Structure formats: C-alpha cells, structure tokens
Amino acid sequence: NLVAELARMLRKAIVAIIVTLMKIAIPACRNRIAPLFDVAETVVLFDAPEAQGTSTQTVTIDTVHDDTSQLLLDAGVGIVLCGAISRCWQNRLKQLGIEVYGFLAGDVQVIAQTFWQEGPRGLAGFAMPGWQHRGQGRQRRMRRHGGFLLQRP
C-alpha cells in the first residue's frame, strides 16, 4: 500500500508540474465552451496561475483562412479543453504535441479553474450531456447494426 500511495502522489505531482508549464485553450461561445471545436470562432487562452498573475487572452479565429492549430501552437498552448471535436482535428493537435480533453460543457472560467486545481481528473463532472466521460483516448467506438447502436468491446 505504501508503494501505491507513493505512486499516486508522484503522478499527482507530475500532472501539477506539467499543467503549470503550459497554457490552456478553450473554444468559447458566450462564456461557455463552444459545442464544436472544428468551427469555433473564439478561443480563450489561459496562462498558468503560477505565472506572474493569471491572465487570459481572447483570440478570434477566421475558420476559413486561419490555421487554428498553428495559431494555438504559436501562442504556446499545450492543452485544449473543448466540446465535441472531430477525430481529424484531435489527431492534428495531437501530432503537434497539444493534449485534447474533449466532449466537455460548461462555463469557461469554472472549467479552467477546475483544471488548474485538479488536473484532468476534475473534468469528469463537465462531460457533455449524454456523454459518459471516460478520459482521453478511452472512448469506445460505436457502430450501426440493424438500426441500433452497439458498443464494440
């Protein structure tokens, strides 16, 4: 039990260090997480609270002409907290080294604060309605079979 407790404490410390080193980006619409990352026109950037005063910056994106992934990378974003996101966008951001925690809903400020305080585990309470948040990369694929959606193991 001592080893398990030490491992848990170490994981928590590592998450805390990683989270404090990078900015997070949250696509927003009326102070809430935008329902779909792919077409979001406004992104709120949050600096780590341990940086010299927590600051936010709102960036407007022209989804037709701007390369959103490059804008996020240039801004120093390491984590994106968003609503629904296509697999294409999720893969593109992952290739750039940006972590994505998707299928979230709620107030932008509250979610950012929760993430800074609790890390990714604190996001479970912000899952989009109808979405059982299982964490990044653990979603089960759905397939249509005879008019019904069945989960593959």
CSV table of N, CA and C in Angstrom, one decimal:
chain,number,residue,atom,x,y,z
A,1,ASN,N,0.8,-1.2,0.0
A,1,ASN,CA,0.0,0.0,0.0
A,1,ASN,C,0.9,1.3,0.0
A,2,LEU,N,2.0,1.2,0.6
A,2,LEU,CA,2.9,2.3,0.7
A,2,LEU,C,3.4,2.7,-0.7
A,3,VAL,N,3.7,1.7,-1.5
A,3,VAL,CA,4.2,1.9,-2.9
A,3,VAL,C,3.1,2.5,-3.7
A,4,ALA,N,1.9,2.0,-3.6
A,4,ALA,CA,0.7,2.5,-4.3
A,4,ALA,C,0.5,4.0,-4.0
A,5,GLU,N,0.6,4.3,-2.7
A,5,GLU,CA,0.4,5.7,-2.2
A,5,GLU,C,1.4,6.6,-2.8
A,6,LEU,N,2.7,6.1,-2.8
A,6,LEU,CA,3.8,6.9,-3.3
A,6,LEU,C,3.6,7.1,-4.8
A,7,ALA,N,3.2,6.1,-5.5
A,7,ALA,CA,3.0,6.2,-7.0
A,7,ALA,C,1.9,7.2,-7.3
A,8,ARG,N,0.8,7.2,-6.5
A,8,ARG,CA,-0.3,8.1,-6.7
A,8,ARG,C,0.2,9.6,-6.4
A,9,MET,N,0.9,9.8,-5.4
A,9,MET,CA,1.5,11.1,-5.1
A,9,MET,C,2.4,11.6,-6.2
A,10,LEU,N,3.2,10.7,-6.7
A,10,LEU,CA,4.1,11.1,-7.8
A,10,LEU,C,3.4,11.4,-9.0
A,11,ARG,N,2.3,10.7,-9.4
A,11,ARG,CA,1.5,11.0,-10.6
A,11,ARG,C,0.9,12.4,-10.4
A,12,LYS,N,0.3,12.6,-9.2
A,12,LYS,CA,-0.3,13.9,-8.9
A,12,LYS,C,0.7,15.1,-9.1
A,13,ALA,N,1.9,14.9,-8.6
A,13,ALA,CA,3.0,15.9,-8.7
A,13,ALA,C,3.4,16.1,-10.1
A,14,ILE,N,3.5,15.1,-10.9
A,14,ILE,CA,3.9,15.2,-12.3
A,14,ILE,C,2.8,16.0,-13.1
A,15,VAL,N,1.5,15.6,-12.8
A,15,VAL,CA,0.4,16.4,-13.5
A,15,VAL,C,0.5,17.8,-13.1
A,16,ALA,N,0.7,18.1,-11.9
A,16,ALA,CA,0.8,19.5,-11.4
A,16,ALA,C,1.9,20.3,-12.1
A,17,ILE,N,3.0,19.7,-12.2
A,17,ILE,CA,4.2,20.3,-12.9
A,17,ILE,C,3.9,20.6,-14.4
A,18,ILE,N,3.4,19.5,-15.1
A,18,ILE,CA,3.1,19.7,-16.5
A,18,ILE,C,2.0,20.8,-16.7
A,19,VAL,N,1.0,20.7,-15.9
A,19,VAL,CA,-0.1,21.7,-16.1
A,19,VAL,C,0.3,23.1,-15.9
A,20,THR,N,1.2,23.4,-14.9
A,20,THR,CA,1.7,24.7,-14.6
A,20,THR,C,2.7,25.3,-15.6
A,21,LEU,N,3.2,24.4,-16.5
A,21,LEU,CA,4.1,24.9,-17.5
A,21,LEU,C,3.5,25.4,-18.8
A,22,MET,N,2.3,25.1,-19.0
A,22,MET,CA,1.7,25.5,-20.3
A,22,MET,C,0.4,26.2,-20.3
A,23,LYS,N,0.0,26.8,-21.4
A,23,LYS,CA,-1.2,27.5,-21.5
A,23,LYS,C,-2.3,26.5,-21.9
A,24,ILE,N,-3.5,26.8,-21.5
A,24,ILE,CA,-4.7,26.0,-22.0
A,24,ILE,C,-5.5,26.9,-22.9
A,25,ALA,N,-6.2,26.3,-23.8
A,25,ALA,CA,-7.1,27.0,-24.8
A,25,ALA,C,-8.4,26.4,-24.6
A,26,ILE,N,-9.5,27.2,-24.6
A,26,ILE,CA,-10.8,26.8,-24.5
A,26,ILE,C,-11.6,27.5,-25.6
A,27,PRO,N,-12.1,26.8,-26.6
A,27,PRO,CA,-13.0,27.5,-27.6
A,27,PRO,C,-14.3,27.9,-26.9
A,28,ALA,N,-14.7,29.1,-27.1
A,28,ALA,CA,-15.8,29.7,-26.3
A,28,ALA,C,-16.9,30.3,-27.2
A,29,CYS,N,-18.1,30.2,-26.6
A,29,CYS,CA,-19.3,30.9,-27.2
A,29,CYS,C,-20.1,31.4,-26.1
A,30,ARG,N,-20.2,32.7,-25.9
A,30,ARG,CA,-21.0,33.3,-24.8
A,30,ARG,C,-20.5,32.8,-23.4
A,31,ASN,N,-19.2,32.8,-23.2
A,31,ASN,CA,-18.6,32.4,-21.9
A,31,ASN,C,-18.8,30.9,-21.5
A,32,ARG,N,-19.2,30.1,-22.5
A,32,ARG,CA,-19.3,28.7,-22.3
A,32,ARG,C,-18.5,28.0,-23.3
A,33,ILE,N,-18.2,26.7,-23.0
A,33,ILE,CA,-17.4,26.0,-24.0
A,33,ILE,C,-18.2,25.9,-25.3
A,34,ALA,N,-17.6,26.2,-26.4
A,34,ALA,CA,-18.3,26.1,-27.7
A,34,ALA,C,-18.6,24.6,-28.0
A,35,PRO,N,-19.8,24.3,-28.5
A,35,PRO,CA,-20.2,22.9,-28.7
A,35,PRO,C,-19.4,22.1,-29.6
A,36,LEU,N,-18.7,22.8,-30.6
A,36,LEU,CA,-17.9,22.1,-31.6
A,36,LEU,C,-16.6,22.8,-31.9
A,37,PHE,N,-15.5,22.2,-31.5
A,37,PHE,CA,-14.2,22.8,-31.7
A,37,PHE,C,-13.9,23.2,-33.2
A,38,ASP,N,-14.3,22.3,-34.1
A,38,ASP,CA,-13.9,22.5,-35.5
A,38,ASP,C,-14.3,23.8,-36.1
A,39,VAL,N,-15.4,24.4,-35.6
A,39,VAL,CA,-15.9,25.7,-36.2
A,39,VAL,C,-15.9,26.8,-35.2
A,40,ALA,N,-15.3,26.6,-34.1
A,40,ALA,CA,-15.3,27.7,-33.1
A,40,ALA,C,-14.5,28.9,-33.6
A,41,GLU,N,-15.1,30.1,-33.4
A,41,GLU,CA,-14.5,31.3,-33.9
A,41,GLU,C,-13.8,32.1,-32.8
A,42,THR,N,-14.0,31.7,-31.5
A,42,THR,CA,-13.3,32.4,-30.4
A,42,THR,C,-12.7,31.4,-29.5
A,43,VAL,N,-11.4,31.7,-29.1
A,43,VAL,CA,-10.7,30.8,-28.2
A,43,VAL,C,-10.2,31.6,-27.1
A,44,VAL,N,-10.4,31.2,-25.9
A,44,VAL,CA,-9.8,31.9,-24.7
A,44,VAL,C,-8.6,31.1,-24.2
A,45,LEU,N,-7.5,31.9,-24.1
A,45,LEU,CA,-6.2,31.3,-23.7
A,45,LEU,C,-6.0,31.7,-22.2
A,46,PHE,N,-5.6,30.7,-21.4
A,46,PHE,CA,-5.3,30.9,-20.0
A,46,PHE,C,-3.8,30.6,-19.7
A,47,ASP,N,-3.1,31.5,-19.1
A,47,ASP,CA,-1.8,31.2,-18.6
A,47,ASP,C,-1.9,30.4,-17.3
A,48,ALA,N,-0.8,29.7,-17.0
A,48,ALA,CA,-0.8,29.0,-15.7
A,48,ALA,C,-0.9,30.0,-14.5
A,49,PRO,N,-1.7,29.6,-13.5
A,49,PRO,CA,-1.9,30.5,-12.4
A,49,PRO,C,-0.6,30.9,-11.7
A,50,GLU,N,0.4,30.0,-11.7
A,50,GLU,CA,1.7,30.3,-11.1
A,50,GLU,C,2.6,31.2,-11.8
A,51,ALA,N,2.2,31.5,-13.1
A,51,ALA,CA,2.9,32.5,-13.9
A,51,ALA,C,2.6,33.9,-13.2
A,52,GLN,N,3.2,34.9,-13.6
A,52,GLN,CA,3.1,36.2,-12.9
A,52,GLN,C,1.7,36.7,-13.1
A,53,GLY,N,0.8,36.2,-12.3
A,53,GLY,CA,-0.6,36.6,-12.3
A,53,GLY,C,-1.3,35.9,-13.5
A,54,THR,N,-2.4,35.2,-13.1
A,54,THR,CA,-3.2,34.5,-14.1
A,54,THR,C,-3.7,35.5,-15.1
A,55,SER,N,-3.5,35.3,-16.4
A,55,SER,CA,-4.0,36.2,-17.4
A,55,SER,C,-4.7,35.4,-18.5
A,56,THR,N,-5.7,36.0,-19.1
A,56,THR,CA,-6.4,35.4,-20.2
A,56,THR,C,-6.3,36.3,-21.4
A,57,GLN,N,-6.5,35.7,-22.5
A,57,GLN,CA,-6.5,36.4,-23.8
A,57,GLN,C,-7.5,35.7,-24.7
A,58,THR,N,-8.3,36.6,-25.3
A,58,THR,CA,-9.3,36.0,-26.2
A,58,THR,C,-8.9,36.2,-27.7
A,59,VAL,N,-8.9,35.2,-28.4
A,59,VAL,CA,-8.4,35.2,-29.8
A,59,VAL,C,-9.6,34.9,-30.7
A,60,THR,N,-9.8,35.7,-31.7
A,60,THR,CA,-10.8,35.5,-32.7
A,60,THR,C,-10.2,34.8,-33.9
A,61,ILE,N,-10.8,33.7,-34.4
A,61,ILE,CA,-10.3,32.9,-35.5
A,61,ILE,C,-11.2,33.0,-36.7
A,62,ASP,N,-10.6,33.2,-37.8
A,62,ASP,CA,-11.3,33.1,-39.1
A,62,ASP,C,-11.1,31.7,-39.5
A,63,THR,N,-12.1,30.9,-39.3
A,63,THR,CA,-12.0,29.4,-39.6
A,63,THR,C,-11.8,29.1,-41.1
A,64,VAL,N,-12.0,30.1,-41.9
A,64,VAL,CA,-11.8,29.8,-43.4
A,64,VAL,C,-10.4,30.0,-43.7
A,65,HIS,N,-9.8,31.1,-43.2
A,65,HIS,CA,-8.4,31.5,-43.6
A,65,HIS,C,-7.3,31.2,-42.6
A,66,ASP,N,-7.6,31.1,-41.4
A,66,ASP,CA,-6.6,30.9,-40.3
A,66,ASP,C,-6.3,29.4,-40.1
A,67,ASP,N,-5.1,29.1,-39.8
A,67,ASP,CA,-4.7,27.7,-39.4
A,67,ASP,C,-4.8,27.7,-37.9
A,68,THR,N,-5.9,27.2,-37.4
A,68,THR,CA,-6.2,27.2,-35.9
A,68,THR,C,-5.1,26.5,-35.2
A,69,SER,N,-4.7,25.3,-35.7
A,69,SER,CA,-3.6,24.5,-35.0
A,69,SER,C,-2.3,25.3,-34.9
A,70,GLN,N,-2.0,26.0,-35.9
A,70,GLN,CA,-0.7,26.8,-35.9
A,70,GLN,C,-0.8,28.0,-35.0
A,71,LEU,N,-2.0,28.6,-34.9
A,71,LEU,CA,-2.3,29.8,-34.0
A,71,LEU,C,-2.1,29.3,-32.6
A,72,LEU,N,-2.7,28.1,-32.2
A,72,LEU,CA,-2.6,27.6,-30.9
A,72,LEU,C,-1.1,27.3,-30.5
A,73,LEU,N,-0.4,26.7,-31.5
A,73,LEU,CA,1.0,26.3,-31.3
A,73,LEU,C,1.8,27.6,-31.1
A,74,ASP,N,1.6,28.6,-31.9
A,74,ASP,CA,2.4,29.8,-31.8
A,74,ASP,C,2.1,30.6,-30.4
A,75,ALA,N,0.9,30.4,-29.9
A,75,ALA,CA,0.5,31.0,-28.6
A,75,ALA,C,1.1,30.3,-27.4
A,76,GLY,N,1.7,29.1,-27.6
A,76,GLY,CA,2.2,28.4,-26.5
A,76,GLY,C,1.2,27.4,-25.8
A,77,VAL,N,0.2,27.1,-26.5
A,77,VAL,CA,-0.9,26.2,-26.0
A,77,VAL,C,-0.4,24.8,-25.9
A,78,GLY,N,-0.6,24.1,-24.8
A,78,GLY,CA,-0.2,22.7,-24.7
A,78,GLY,C,-1.4,21.8,-24.4
A,79,ILE,N,-2.5,22.5,-24.0
A,79,ILE,CA,-3.7,21.7,-23.7
A,79,ILE,C,-4.9,22.4,-24.2
A,80,VAL,N,-5.9,21.7,-24.9
A,80,VAL,CA,-7.1,22.2,-25.3
A,80,VAL,C,-8.2,21.5,-24.6
A,81,LEU,N,-9.1,22.3,-24.0
A,81,LEU,CA,-10.3,21.8,-23.3
A,81,LEU,C,-11.5,22.2,-24.2
A,82,CYS,N,-12.3,21.3,-24.7
A,82,CYS,CA,-13.3,21.7,-25.7
A,82,CYS,C,-14.5,20.8,-25.6
A,83,GLY,N,-15.5,21.2,-26.4
A,83,GLY,CA,-16.7,20.5,-26.6
A,83,GLY,C,-16.4,19.3,-27.5
A,84,ALA,N,-17.4,19.0,-28.4
A,84,ALA,CA,-17.1,18.0,-29.4
A,84,ALA,C,-16.0,18.4,-30.3
A,85,ILE,N,-15.3,17.4,-30.8
A,85,ILE,CA,-14.2,17.6,-31.7
A,85,ILE,C,-14.1,16.4,-32.7
A,86,SER,N,-13.8,16.7,-33.9
A,86,SER,CA,-13.7,15.7,-34.9
A,86,SER,C,-12.4,14.9,-34.7
A,87,ARG,N,-12.4,13.7,-35.1
A,87,ARG,CA,-11.2,12.9,-35.0
A,87,ARG,C,-10.0,13.5,-35.8
A,88,CYS,N,-10.3,14.1,-36.9
A,88,CYS,CA,-9.3,14.7,-37.7
A,88,CYS,C,-8.6,15.8,-36.9
A,89,TRP,N,-9.4,16.7,-36.3
A,89,TRP,CA,-8.8,17.8,-35.5
A,89,TRP,C,-8.1,17.3,-34.3
A,90,GLN,N,-8.6,16.3,-33.7
A,90,GLN,CA,-8.0,15.7,-32.5
A,90,GLN,C,-6.6,15.1,-32.9
A,91,ASN,N,-6.5,14.4,-34.0
A,91,ASN,CA,-5.3,13.9,-34.4
A,91,ASN,C,-4.3,14.9,-34.8
A,92,ARG,N,-4.8,16.0,-35.5
A,92,ARG,CA,-3.9,17.1,-35.9
A,92,ARG,C,-3.2,17.8,-34.7
A,93,LEU,N,-4.0,18.0,-33.7
A,93,LEU,CA,-3.5,18.7,-32.5
A,93,LEU,C,-2.5,17.8,-31.7
A,94,LYS,N,-2.9,16.5,-31.7
A,94,LYS,CA,-2.0,15.5,-31.0
A,94,LYS,C,-0.7,15.4,-31.7
A,95,GLN,N,-0.6,15.5,-33.0
A,95,GLN,CA,0.6,15.4,-33.8
A,95,GLN,C,1.5,16.7,-33.5
A,96,LEU,N,0.9,17.8,-33.1
A,96,LEU,CA,1.6,19.0,-32.7
A,96,LEU,C,2.0,19.0,-31.3
A,97,GLY,N,1.6,17.9,-30.5
A,97,GLY,CA,2.0,17.9,-29.1
A,97,GLY,C,1.0,18.6,-28.2
A,98,ILE,N,-0.2,18.9,-28.7
A,98,ILE,CA,-1.2,19.5,-27.9
A,98,ILE,C,-2.2,18.5,-27.4
A,99,GLU,N,-2.3,18.4,-26.1
A,99,GLU,CA,-3.3,17.4,-25.5
A,99,GLU,C,-4.7,18.0,-25.6
A,100,VAL,N,-5.6,17.1,-25.9
A,100,VAL,CA,-7.0,17.4,-26.1
A,100,VAL,C,-7.9,16.7,-25.1
A,101,TYR,N,-8.7,17.4,-24.4
A,101,TYR,CA,-9.7,16.9,-23.5
A,101,TYR,C,-11.0,17.4,-24.0
A,102,GLY,N,-11.7,16.5,-24.7
A,102,GLY,CA,-12.9,16.9,-25.4
A,102,GLY,C,-14.2,16.4,-24.8
A,103,PHE,N,-15.3,16.9,-25.4
A,103,PHE,CA,-16.6,16.5,-25.0
A,103,PHE,C,-17.0,17.0,-23.7
A,104,LEU,N,-16.6,18.3,-23.4
A,104,LEU,CA,-16.9,19.0,-22.2
A,104,LEU,C,-17.9,20.1,-22.4
A,105,ALA,N,-18.6,20.4,-21.4
A,105,ALA,CA,-19.6,21.5,-21.5
A,105,ALA,C,-19.6,22.3,-20.1
A,106,GLY,N,-19.8,23.6,-20.2
A,106,GLY,CA,-19.9,24.4,-19.0
A,106,GLY,C,-19.3,25.8,-19.2
A,107,ASP,N,-19.2,26.5,-18.1
A,107,ASP,CA,-18.6,27.8,-18.0
A,107,ASP,C,-17.1,27.8,-18.2
A,108,VAL,N,-16.6,28.6,-19.1
A,108,VAL,CA,-15.2,28.6,-19.5
A,108,VAL,C,-14.3,28.8,-18.2
A,109,GLN,N,-14.6,29.9,-17.5
A,109,GLN,CA,-13.8,30.2,-16.3
A,109,GLN,C,-13.8,29.1,-15.2
A,110,VAL,N,-15.0,28.5,-15.0
A,110,VAL,CA,-15.1,27.5,-14.0
A,110,VAL,C,-14.3,26.2,-14.4
A,111,ILE,N,-14.4,25.9,-15.7
A,111,ILE,CA,-13.7,24.7,-16.2
A,111,ILE,C,-12.2,24.9,-16.1
A,112,ALA,N,-11.7,26.1,-16.5
A,112,ALA,CA,-10.3,26.4,-16.4
A,112,ALA,C,-9.8,26.4,-15.0
A,113,GLN,N,-10.5,27.0,-14.1
A,113,GLN,CA,-10.1,27.0,-12.7
A,113,GLN,C,-10.1,25.5,-12.1
A,114,THR,N,-11.1,24.7,-12.5
A,114,THR,CA,-11.1,23.3,-12.0
A,114,THR,C,-9.9,22.6,-12.6
A,115,PHE,N,-9.6,22.8,-13.9
A,115,PHE,CA,-8.5,22.1,-14.5
A,115,PHE,C,-7.1,22.5,-13.8
A,116,TRP,N,-7.0,23.8,-13.5
A,116,TRP,CA,-5.7,24.2,-12.8
A,116,TRP,C,-5.6,23.6,-11.4
A,117,GLN,N,-6.7,23.5,-10.7
A,117,GLN,CA,-6.7,23.0,-9.4
A,117,GLN,C,-6.6,21.5,-9.3
A,118,GLU,N,-7.4,20.8,-10.2
A,118,GLU,CA,-7.5,19.3,-10.0
A,118,GLU,C,-6.9,18.5,-11.2
A,119,GLY,N,-6.5,19.2,-12.2
A,119,GLY,CA,-5.9,18.4,-13.4
A,119,GLY,C,-7.0,17.8,-14.2
A,120,PRO,N,-6.7,16.9,-15.1
A,120,PRO,CA,-7.7,16.2,-16.0
A,120,PRO,C,-8.8,15.5,-15.2
A,121,ARG,N,-8.5,14.9,-14.1
A,121,ARG,CA,-9.5,14.1,-13.3
A,121,ARG,C,-10.7,15.0,-12.9
A,122,GLY,N,-10.4,16.3,-12.7
A,122,GLY,CA,-11.5,17.2,-12.3
A,122,GLY,C,-12.5,17.5,-13.4
A,123,LEU,N,-12.2,17.1,-14.6
A,123,LEU,CA,-13.1,17.4,-15.8
A,123,LEU,C,-14.3,16.4,-15.9
A,124,ALA,N,-14.3,15.3,-15.2
A,124,ALA,CA,-15.3,14.3,-15.3
A,124,ALA,C,-16.7,14.9,-15.1
A,125,GLY,N,-16.8,15.9,-14.2
A,125,GLY,CA,-18.1,16.5,-13.9
A,125,GLY,C,-18.6,17.5,-14.9
A,126,PHE,N,-17.8,17.7,-16.0
A,126,PHE,CA,-18.2,18.6,-17.0
A,126,PHE,C,-18.4,18.0,-18.4
A,127,ALA,N,-18.7,16.6,-18.3
A,127,ALA,CA,-18.9,15.9,-19.6
A,127,ALA,C,-20.2,16.4,-20.2
A,128,MET,N,-20.2,16.5,-21.6
A,128,MET,CA,-21.3,16.9,-22.3
A,128,MET,C,-22.5,16.0,-22.0
A,129,PRO,N,-23.7,16.6,-22.0
A,129,PRO,CA,-24.9,15.8,-21.7
A,129,PRO,C,-25.0,14.6,-22.7
A,130,GLY,N,-25.2,13.4,-22.1
A,130,GLY,CA,-25.3,12.2,-22.9
A,130,GLY,C,-23.9,11.6,-23.2
A,131,TRP,N,-22.9,12.2,-22.7
A,131,TRP,CA,-21.5,11.7,-22.9
A,131,TRP,C,-20.9,11.2,-21.6
A,132,GLN,N,-20.6,9.9,-21.5
A,132,GLN,CA,-20.0,9.4,-20.3
A,132,GLN,C,-18.5,9.6,-20.5
A,133,HIS,N,-18.0,10.6,-19.7
A,133,HIS,CA,-16.6,10.9,-19.9
A,133,HIS,C,-15.7,9.8,-19.3
A,134,ARG,N,-14.9,9.2,-20.2
A,134,ARG,CA,-14.1,8.1,-19.7
A,134,ARG,C,-12.6,8.5,-19.8
A,135,GLY,N,-12.3,9.7,-20.2
A,135,GLY,CA,-10.9,10.2,-20.3
A,135,GLY,C,-10.5,10.1,-21.7
A,136,GLN,N,-9.3,10.8,-21.9
A,136,GLN,CA,-8.8,10.9,-23.2
A,136,GLN,C,-8.4,9.6,-23.8
A,137,GLY,N,-8.8,9.3,-25.0
A,137,GLY,CA,-8.4,8.1,-25.7
A,137,GLY,C,-9.1,6.8,-25.3
A,138,ARG,N,-10.1,6.9,-24.4
A,138,ARG,CA,-10.7,5.7,-24.0
A,138,ARG,C,-12.1,5.5,-24.5
A,139,GLN,N,-12.5,6.4,-25.4
A,139,GLN,CA,-13.9,6.3,-25.9
A,139,GLN,C,-14.0,5.0,-26.7
A,140,ARG,N,-15.2,4.4,-26.5
A,140,ARG,CA,-15.5,3.2,-27.3
A,140,ARG,C,-16.1,3.6,-28.6
A,141,ARG,N,-15.7,2.9,-29.7
A,141,ARG,CA,-16.3,3.2,-31.0
A,141,ARG,C,-17.7,2.6,-31.1
A,142,MET,N,-18.6,3.3,-31.7
A,142,MET,CA,-19.9,2.9,-31.9
A,142,MET,C,-20.1,2.4,-33.4
A,143,ARG,N,-20.9,1.4,-33.6
A,143,ARG,CA,-21.2,1.0,-35.0
A,143,ARG,C,-22.7,0.8,-35.1
A,144,ARG,N,-23.2,1.0,-36.3
A,144,ARG,CA,-24.7,0.8,-36.5
A,144,ARG,C,-24.9,-0.6,-36.9
A,145,HIS,N,-25.9,-1.2,-36.3
A,145,HIS,CA,-26.2,-2.6,-36.6
A,145,HIS,C,-27.7,-2.8,-36.6
A,146,GLY,N,-28.3,-3.0,-37.7
A,146,GLY,CA,-29.8,-3.2,-37.7
A,146,GLY,C,-30.6,-2.1,-37.1
A,147,GLY,N,-30.1,-0.8,-37.3
A,147,GLY,CA,-30.9,0.3,-36.7
A,147,GLY,C,-30.5,0.6,-35.3
A,148,PHE,N,-29.7,-0.2,-34.7
A,148,PHE,CA,-29.3,0.1,-33.3
A,148,PHE,C,-27.8,0.4,-33.2
A,149,LEU,N,-27.5,1.2,-32.2
A,149,LEU,CA,-26.0,1.4,-32.0
A,149,LEU,C,-25.5,0.5,-30.9
A,150,LEU,N,-24.5,-0.3,-31.3
A,150,LEU,CA,-23.9,-1.2,-30.3
A,150,LEU,C,-22.5,-0.8,-30.0
A,151,GLN,N,-22.1,-1.0,-28.8
A,151,GLN,CA,-20.7,-0.7,-28.4
A,151,GLN,C,-19.8,-1.9,-28.7
A,152,ARG,N,-18.7,-1.7,-29.3
A,152,ARG,CA,-17.7,-2.7,-29.5
A,152,ARG,C,-16.9,-2.8,-28.3
A,153,PRO,N,-16.5,-4.0,-27.9
A,153,PRO,CA,-15.6,-4.1,-26.7
A,153,PRO,C,-14.2,-3.5,-26.9
